[in-house]
Coordinates of C-alpha atoms in Angstrom, one line a residue:
X1 CA 92.6 -114.0 75.5
X2 CA 93.6 -116.9 73.3
X3 CA 93.7 -120.6 73.9
X4 CA 94.9 -121.8 70.5
X5 CA 98.4 -120.2 70.3
X6 CA 101.0 -122.7 71.5
X7 CA 104.4 -122.2 73.0
X8 CA 106.0 -123.4 69.8
X9 CA 103.9 -120.8 67.9
X10 CA 105.1 -118.1 70.3
X11 CA 108.7 -119.1 69.8
X12 CA 108.5 -118.9 66.0
X13 CA 106.8 -115.5 66.1
X14 CA 109.3 -114.1 68.7
X15 CA 112.3 -115.4 66.7
X16 CA 111.0 -113.6 63.6
X17 CA 110.4 -110.5 65.6
X18 CA 113.8 -110.6 67.3
X19 CA 115.7 -111.1 64.0
X20 CA 113.9 -108.2 62.4
X21 CA 114.3 -105.8 65.3
X22 CA 118.0 -106.7 65.9
X23 CA 118.7 -106.2 62.2
X24 CA 117.1 -102.8 62.3
X25 CA 118.8 -101.9 65.6
X26 CA 122.3 -102.9 64.3
X27 CA 121.8 -101.9 60.7
X28 CA 122.8 -105.3 59.4
X29 CA 121.2 -108.8 59.1
X30 CA 121.5 -111.2 62.0
X31 CA 120.6 -114.6 60.5
X32 CA 122.6 -116.7 63.0
X33 CA 121.0 -115.1 66.1
X34 CA 119.9 -117.7 68.7
X35 CA 120.1 -116.6 72.3
X36 CA 119.8 -113.5 74.5
X37 CA 123.4 -114.0 75.7
X38 CA 124.4 -112.8 72.2
X39 CA 123.0 -109.3 72.7
X40 CA 124.1 -106.4 74.9
X41 CA 122.1 -104.7 77.6
X42 CA 120.7 -101.9 75.4
X43 CA 119.6 -104.4 72.8
X44 CA 118.0 -106.5 75.5
X45 CA 116.0 -103.5 76.7
X46 CA 114.9 -102.8 73.1
X47 CA 113.8 -106.4 72.5
X48 CA 111.9 -106.5 75.8
X49 CA 110.0 -103.3 74.8
X50 CA 109.2 -104.8 71.4
X51 CA 107.9 -108.0 72.9
X52 CA 105.9 -106.1 75.5
X53 CA 104.2 -104.0 72.7
X54 CA 103.6 -106.9 70.3
X55 CA 102.0 -109.2 72.9
X56 CA 100.4 -106.4 75.0
X57 CA 102.2 -107.7 78.1
X58 CA 101.5 -104.4 79.9
X59 CA 98.0 -105.7 80.4
X60 CA 99.3 -108.3 82.8
X61 CA 101.5 -106.0 84.9
X62 CA 104.3 -108.6 84.7
X63 CA 106.2 -107.3 81.7
X64 CA 109.3 -106.6 83.8
X65 CA 109.8 -110.3 84.2
X66 CA 111.4 -110.3 80.8
X67 CA 114.4 -108.4 82.2
X68 CA 114.9 -111.0 85.0
X69 CA 116.3 -113.8 82.7
X70 CA 118.7 -114.1 79.8
X71 CA 117.1 -117.3 78.4
X72 CA 115.1 -116.9 75.2
X73 CA 113.2 -120.1 76.0
X74 CA 112.2 -118.6 79.4
X75 CA 111.0 -115.5 77.6
X76 CA 108.9 -117.7 75.3
X77 CA 107.5 -119.7 78.2
X78 CA 106.5 -116.5 80.0
X79 CA 104.8 -115.0 76.9
X80 CA 102.9 -118.2 76.1
X81 CA 101.5 -118.1 79.6
X82 CA 100.8 -114.4 79.7
X83 CA 98.8 -114.2 76.5
X84 CA 96.0 -116.3 78.0
X85 CA 95.2 -113.1 79.9
X86 CA 95.8 -110.4 77.2
X87 CA 93.3 -108.9 74.7
X88 CA 95.3 -109.1 71.4
X89 CA 98.4 -108.3 69.5
X90 CA 99.9 -105.1 68.1
X91 CA 101.4 -105.1 64.6
X92 CA 103.5 -102.3 63.1
X93 CA 103.4 -101.0 59.6
X94 CA 106.7 -101.0 57.7
X95 CA 107.2 -97.3 57.8
X96 CA 107.5 -97.0 54.0
X97 CA 104.5 -94.7 53.9
X98 CA 105.8 -92.5 56.8
X99 CA 106.7 -93.2 60.4
X100 CA 105.9 -96.8 61.4
X101 CA 102.5 -96.9 63.2
X102 CA 101.2 -99.5 65.6
X103 CA 97.8 -101.2 65.1
X104 CA 96.1 -103.3 67.7
X105 CA 94.0 -106.4 66.8
X106 CA 91.9 -108.2 69.3
X107 CA 92.2 -111.9 69.7
X108 CA 88.6 -112.5 68.7
X109 CA 89.1 -110.5 65.5
X110 CA 92.2 -112.4 64.6
X111 CA 90.4 -115.7 65.2
X112 CA 87.4 -114.5 63.2
X113 CA 89.6 -113.6 60.2
X114 CA 91.5 -116.9 60.4
X115 CA 88.2 -118.8 60.4
X116 CA 86.9 -116.8 57.5
X117 CA 90.0 -117.5 55.5
X118 CA 89.8 -121.2 56.4
X119 CA 86.2 -121.3 55.1
X120 CA 87.1 -119.5 51.9
X121 CA 90.0 -121.9 51.2
X122 CA 87.8 -125.0 52.1
X123 CA 85.6 -124.2 49.1
X124 CA 88.4 -125.3 46.7
X125 CA 90.8 -127.5 48.6
X126 CA 91.3 -129.9 51.5
X127 CA 94.2 -128.1 53.3
X128 CA 96.7 -130.4 54.9
X129 CA 99.6 -128.1 55.7
X130 CA 100.4 -124.3 55.5
X131 CA 103.8 -123.3 54.2
X132 CA 104.4 -119.6 54.9
X133 CA 107.2 -117.6 53.2
X134 CA 106.4 -114.4 55.2
X135 CA 107.8 -112.8 58.4
X136 CA 105.6 -114.2 61.2
X137 CA 105.6 -111.0 63.2
X138 CA 103.9 -109.1 60.4
X139 CA 100.1 -109.1 60.4
X140 CA 99.8 -111.2 57.2
X141 CA 102.6 -113.5 58.3
X142 CA 101.0 -114.2 61.6
X143 CA 97.5 -114.5 60.2
X144 CA 98.4 -116.9 57.4
X145 CA 101.4 -118.6 58.9
X146 CA 100.2 -119.1 62.5
X147 CA 96.5 -118.3 63.1
X148 CA 95.2 -120.0 60.0
X149 CA 96.8 -123.3 60.6
X150 CA 96.0 -123.1 64.3
X151 CA 92.2 -122.7 63.7
X152 CA 92.2 -125.2 60.8
X153 CA 94.0 -127.8 62.8
X154 CA 96.8 -128.4 60.3
X155 CA 100.6 -128.3 60.6
X156 CA 102.6 -125.2 59.6
X157 CA 106.0 -124.7 58.1
X158 CA 107.6 -121.3 58.2
X159 CA 110.2 -120.8 55.5
X160 CA 113.3 -119.0 56.8
X161 CA 115.7 -119.6 53.9
X162 CA 115.6 -118.7 50.2
X163 CA 113.7 -121.6 48.8
X164 CA 110.6 -123.7 49.6
X165 CA 110.7 -127.1 51.3
X166 CA 109.6 -130.2 49.6
X167 CA 105.9 -129.9 48.6
X168 CA 103.1 -132.4 48.6
X169 CA 99.4 -132.6 47.8
X170 CA 97.2 -130.6 50.1
X171 CA 99.9 -127.9 50.8
X172 CA 98.9 -124.3 50.9
X173 CA 101.8 -121.9 50.1
X174 CA 101.4 -118.3 51.2
X175 CA 103.8 -115.5 50.2
X176 CA 104.1 -112.1 48.6
X177 CA 103.8 -111.1 44.9
X178 CA 107.6 -110.7 44.2
X179 CA 108.2 -114.3 45.4
X180 CA 105.2 -115.6 43.4
X181 CA 106.8 -113.8 40.4
X182 CA 110.0 -115.6 41.1
X183 CA 108.3 -119.0 41.4
X184 CA 106.3 -118.5 38.2
X185 CA 109.4 -117.5 36.2
X186 CA 111.3 -120.4 37.6
X187 CA 108.8 -122.8 36.1
X188 CA 108.1 -124.4 39.4
X189 CA 106.3 -127.7 39.1
X190 CA 103.5 -128.0 41.7
X191 CA 102.1 -131.3 43.1
X192 CA 98.4 -132.0 42.5
X193 CA 95.8 -130.4 44.8
X194 CA 97.9 -127.5 45.9
X195 CA 96.9 -123.8 46.2
X196 CA 98.6 -120.5 46.9
X197 CA 97.8 -117.3 48.7
X198 CA 99.2 -113.9 47.8
X199 CA 99.1 -111.0 50.2
X200 CA 100.3 -107.4 50.8
X201 CA 99.6 -106.3 47.1
X202 CA 97.7 -107.5 44.1
X203 CA 99.3 -110.3 42.1
X204 CA 99.8 -109.5 38.4
X205 CA 97.4 -111.3 36.0
X206 CA 100.4 -112.8 34.1
X207 CA 101.9 -114.3 37.2
X208 CA 98.6 -115.7 38.4
X209 CA 97.8 -117.3 35.0
X210 CA 101.3 -118.8 34.7
X211 CA 101.1 -120.4 38.2
X212 CA 97.7 -121.9 37.4
X213 CA 99.1 -123.3 34.1
X214 CA 102.1 -124.7 36.0
X215 CA 99.8 -126.8 38.2
X216 CA 98.4 -124.7 41.1
X217 CA 94.7 -125.5 41.5
X218 CA 94.0 -122.0 42.7
X219 CA 95.6 -118.6 43.8
X220 CA 93.8 -116.6 46.5
X221 CA 94.5 -112.9 46.3
X222 CA 93.8 -111.1 49.7
X223 CA 93.0 -107.5 50.0
X224 CA 93.6 -105.7 53.3
X225 CA 96.2 -103.8 55.3
X226 CA 98.0 -103.8 58.6
X227 CA 95.3 -101.3 59.8
X228 CA 92.3 -103.5 58.8
X229 CA 93.6 -107.0 58.5
X230 CA 92.3 -109.1 55.7
X231 CA 89.1 -107.6 54.2
X232 CA 88.3 -109.5 51.0
X233 CA 89.6 -112.1 48.6
X234 CA 89.3 -113.2 45.0
X235 CA 90.3 -116.4 43.2
X236 CA 90.6 -114.8 39.7
X237 CA 92.3 -111.5 38.9
X238 CA 89.5 -110.4 36.6
X239 CA 86.8 -110.9 39.3
X240 CA 85.7 -108.5 42.0
X241 CA 86.9 -109.0 45.6
X242 CA 84.4 -110.7 47.9
X243 CA 84.2 -109.6 51.6
X244 CA 85.3 -112.2 54.1
X245 CA 82.4 -113.3 56.3
X246 CA 83.4 -111.3 59.4
X247 CA 83.0 -108.0 57.5
X248 CA 79.9 -106.2 56.1
X249 CA 79.6 -103.1 54.0
X250 CA 78.8 -99.8 55.8
X251 CA 78.9 -97.3 52.8
X252 CA 80.8 -97.0 49.5
X253 CA 84.1 -96.3 51.2
X254 CA 83.9 -98.1 54.6
X255 CA 83.1 -101.4 56.3
X256 CA 82.1 -102.7 59.7
X257 CA 82.8 -106.0 61.5
X258 CA 79.7 -108.1 61.9
X259 CA 80.0 -108.1 65.7
X260 CA 80.4 -104.3 66.3
X261 CA 79.5 -100.9 64.9
X262 CA 83.0 -99.4 64.5
X263 CA 83.3 -97.9 61.1
X264 CA 86.6 -98.9 59.3
X265 CA 87.5 -96.8 56.2
X266 CA 89.0 -98.6 53.2
X267 CA 92.4 -97.3 52.1
X268 CA 91.5 -97.7 48.4
X269 CA 88.7 -96.3 46.3
X270 CA 86.1 -99.0 46.0
X271 CA 83.3 -99.6 43.4
X272 CA 80.7 -101.9 44.9
X273 CA 78.8 -104.3 42.7
X274 CA 76.5 -105.4 45.6
X275 CA 76.8 -105.5 49.4
X276 CA 79.6 -108.1 49.4
X277 CA 81.7 -107.6 46.2
X278 CA 83.7 -104.7 44.9
X279 CA 86.6 -103.7 42.6
X280 CA 89.4 -101.2 43.5
X281 CA 90.2 -97.9 41.7
X282 CA 93.4 -96.8 43.3
X283 CA 94.5 -95.6 46.8
X284 CA 93.1 -92.5 48.4
X285 CA 96.5 -91.4 49.5
X286 CA 98.6 -91.9 46.4
X287 CA 100.6 -94.8 47.9
X288 CA 102.1 -97.2 45.4
X289 CA 103.0 -100.9 45.7
X290 CA 106.6 -101.7 45.2
X291 CA 107.5 -105.4 45.5
X292 CA 104.4 -106.0 47.6
X293 CA 105.3 -103.1 50.0
X294 CA 103.1 -100.0 50.2
X295 CA 105.4 -97.0 49.6
X296 CA 104.5 -93.3 49.8
X297 CA 106.2 -91.3 47.0
X298 CA 105.5 -88.1 49.0
X299 CA 107.4 -89.6 52.0
X300 CA 110.4 -90.6 49.8
X301 CA 110.4 -87.1 48.3
X302 CA 110.4 -85.4 51.8
X303 CA 113.4 -87.5 52.8
X304 CA 115.3 -86.5 49.7
X305 CA 114.4 -82.8 50.2
X306 CA 115.9 -83.0 53.7
X307 CA 119.3 -82.9 52.0
X308 CA 120.8 -79.4 51.8
X309 CA 122.3 -80.2 48.4
X310 CA 118.8 -80.9 46.9
X311 CA 116.7 -77.9 45.9
X312 CA 113.7 -79.7 44.3
X313 CA 112.8 -83.3 43.4
X314 CA 110.0 -85.5 42.0
X315 CA 109.4 -89.2 42.6
X316 CA 107.5 -91.6 40.4
X317 CA 107.2 -95.2 39.5
X318 CA 109.1 -96.8 36.6
X319 CA 108.8 -100.2 34.9
X320 CA 105.8 -102.5 34.3
X321 CA 103.2 -102.8 37.0
X322 CA 104.4 -106.3 38.1
X323 CA 108.0 -105.1 38.6
X324 CA 107.8 -101.4 39.1
X325 CA 110.3 -99.5 41.2
X326 CA 110.9 -95.8 42.0
X327 CA 112.8 -93.2 40.1
X328 CA 113.6 -89.6 41.1
X329 CA 114.3 -86.3 39.3
X330 CA 116.7 -84.1 41.3
X331 CA 117.3 -80.4 40.9
X332 CA 120.5 -79.8 42.9
X333 CA 121.2 -76.6 44.9
X334 CA 123.2 -74.2 42.8
X335 CA 126.4 -75.8 41.5
X336 CA 126.1 -78.8 43.9
X337 CA 125.2 -81.8 41.5
X338 CA 128.4 -83.8 42.6
X339 CA 127.6 -83.1 46.2
X340 CA 123.9 -84.0 45.8
X341 CA 124.8 -87.3 44.0
X342 CA 127.1 -88.3 46.9
X343 CA 124.6 -87.2 49.5
X344 CA 121.8 -89.2 47.8
X345 CA 123.9 -92.3 47.4
X346 CA 124.8 -92.2 51.1
X347 CA 121.2 -91.5 52.2
X348 CA 119.5 -94.3 50.2
X349 CA 122.2 -96.9 50.7
X350 CA 120.4 -98.2 53.9
X351 CA 116.9 -97.7 52.8
X352 CA 114.6 -100.7 52.3
X353 CA 114.7 -101.9 48.7
X354 CA 111.1 -100.9 48.0
X355 CA 111.8 -97.2 49.0
X356 CA 115.1 -96.9 47.1
X357 CA 115.0 -95.1 43.7
X358 CA 116.7 -97.2 41.1
X359 CA 117.1 -94.3 38.7
X360 CA 118.3 -90.7 39.6
X361 CA 118.1 -88.0 36.9
X362 CA 119.5 -84.5 37.4
X363 CA 118.5 -81.3 35.8
X364 CA 118.2 -77.5 36.3
X365 CA 114.4 -77.6 36.7
X366 CA 111.7 -80.3 37.2
X367 CA 110.2 -81.4 33.8
X368 CA 106.9 -79.9 33.0
X369 CA 104.4 -80.0 30.0
X370 CA 103.1 -77.1 28.0
X371 CA 100.6 -76.3 30.8
X372 CA 103.3 -76.1 33.4
X373 CA 102.3 -79.3 35.1
X374 CA 104.9 -81.8 36.3
X375 CA 105.5 -84.4 33.5
X376 CA 107.3 -87.7 33.2
X377 CA 110.9 -88.0 32.3

């Protein structure tokens, strides 16, 4: 159970969850959504199921109460009361590496990570406010935008628009690499004694250096995943990651929490320098990071091959590491290049940006080298 999550925190997280789920359900953004009266009965059932899963309300046996009211504020009030008796939260992956999967995190583990992050940040700054430019219903958004300020006892400000609010000394800004890239290239001027946190993917050395030169006193890069939560951090891009204090090394490719013996495998290949620091040497599963989102090129390939007009295809990254996107080489079914082009355009039109190939090349056979192995194009 948790005692530190307030009703206002619940409301902010639920609003983030509802906006995302309604957008996915309807296939279009819903920025002006405010009340349950604005949704139909099927959407209401869907949202109730999402809230039940996220907050683990089934543990209370009272989850059906969500269907007894049409007031969003009453839903918030019920959830805020119910979570004092639940064991944790369930976060979902984006689905960009396959079907979205749910991952449960116990309250005590969430609190331990938030405290570990607060300690790591306290080594360089006196934090006075957390400004999060992340969806609060995602693991990193919740951890950095809600749990961290709660345990640190500082105010929070969740950015819902396209720009940061007014900044002041002692602010901690947390967001994803593409937004840090944008802020760096915009020559943002930072007040003194401000730091940043980057999550979901590694921040490029160029962006990190540029932000420091523009006035940020430090940029904390977090390594982890929806499956594990935050695992380790580093202040400089050329330094190893250091385990957060609630983790300990088990072996070269797995870790354990300090309070249990459950073995947690790392998703990346790790080279350990000692029992608390390591560097990364690529993913085990070939997943790539596009705009701070983990994307499986195999998953994208399978979806393209589901089209009858596509005989073969290959998917790779293109562009520099800081701004890389996906490209694809398509071998159409016999005589069906125009059909394949139309089918692909329709298929990828509604894909998330990170999964969508920005370049499509057509040919009679996949490109190979002299040894017959797939080559770049």
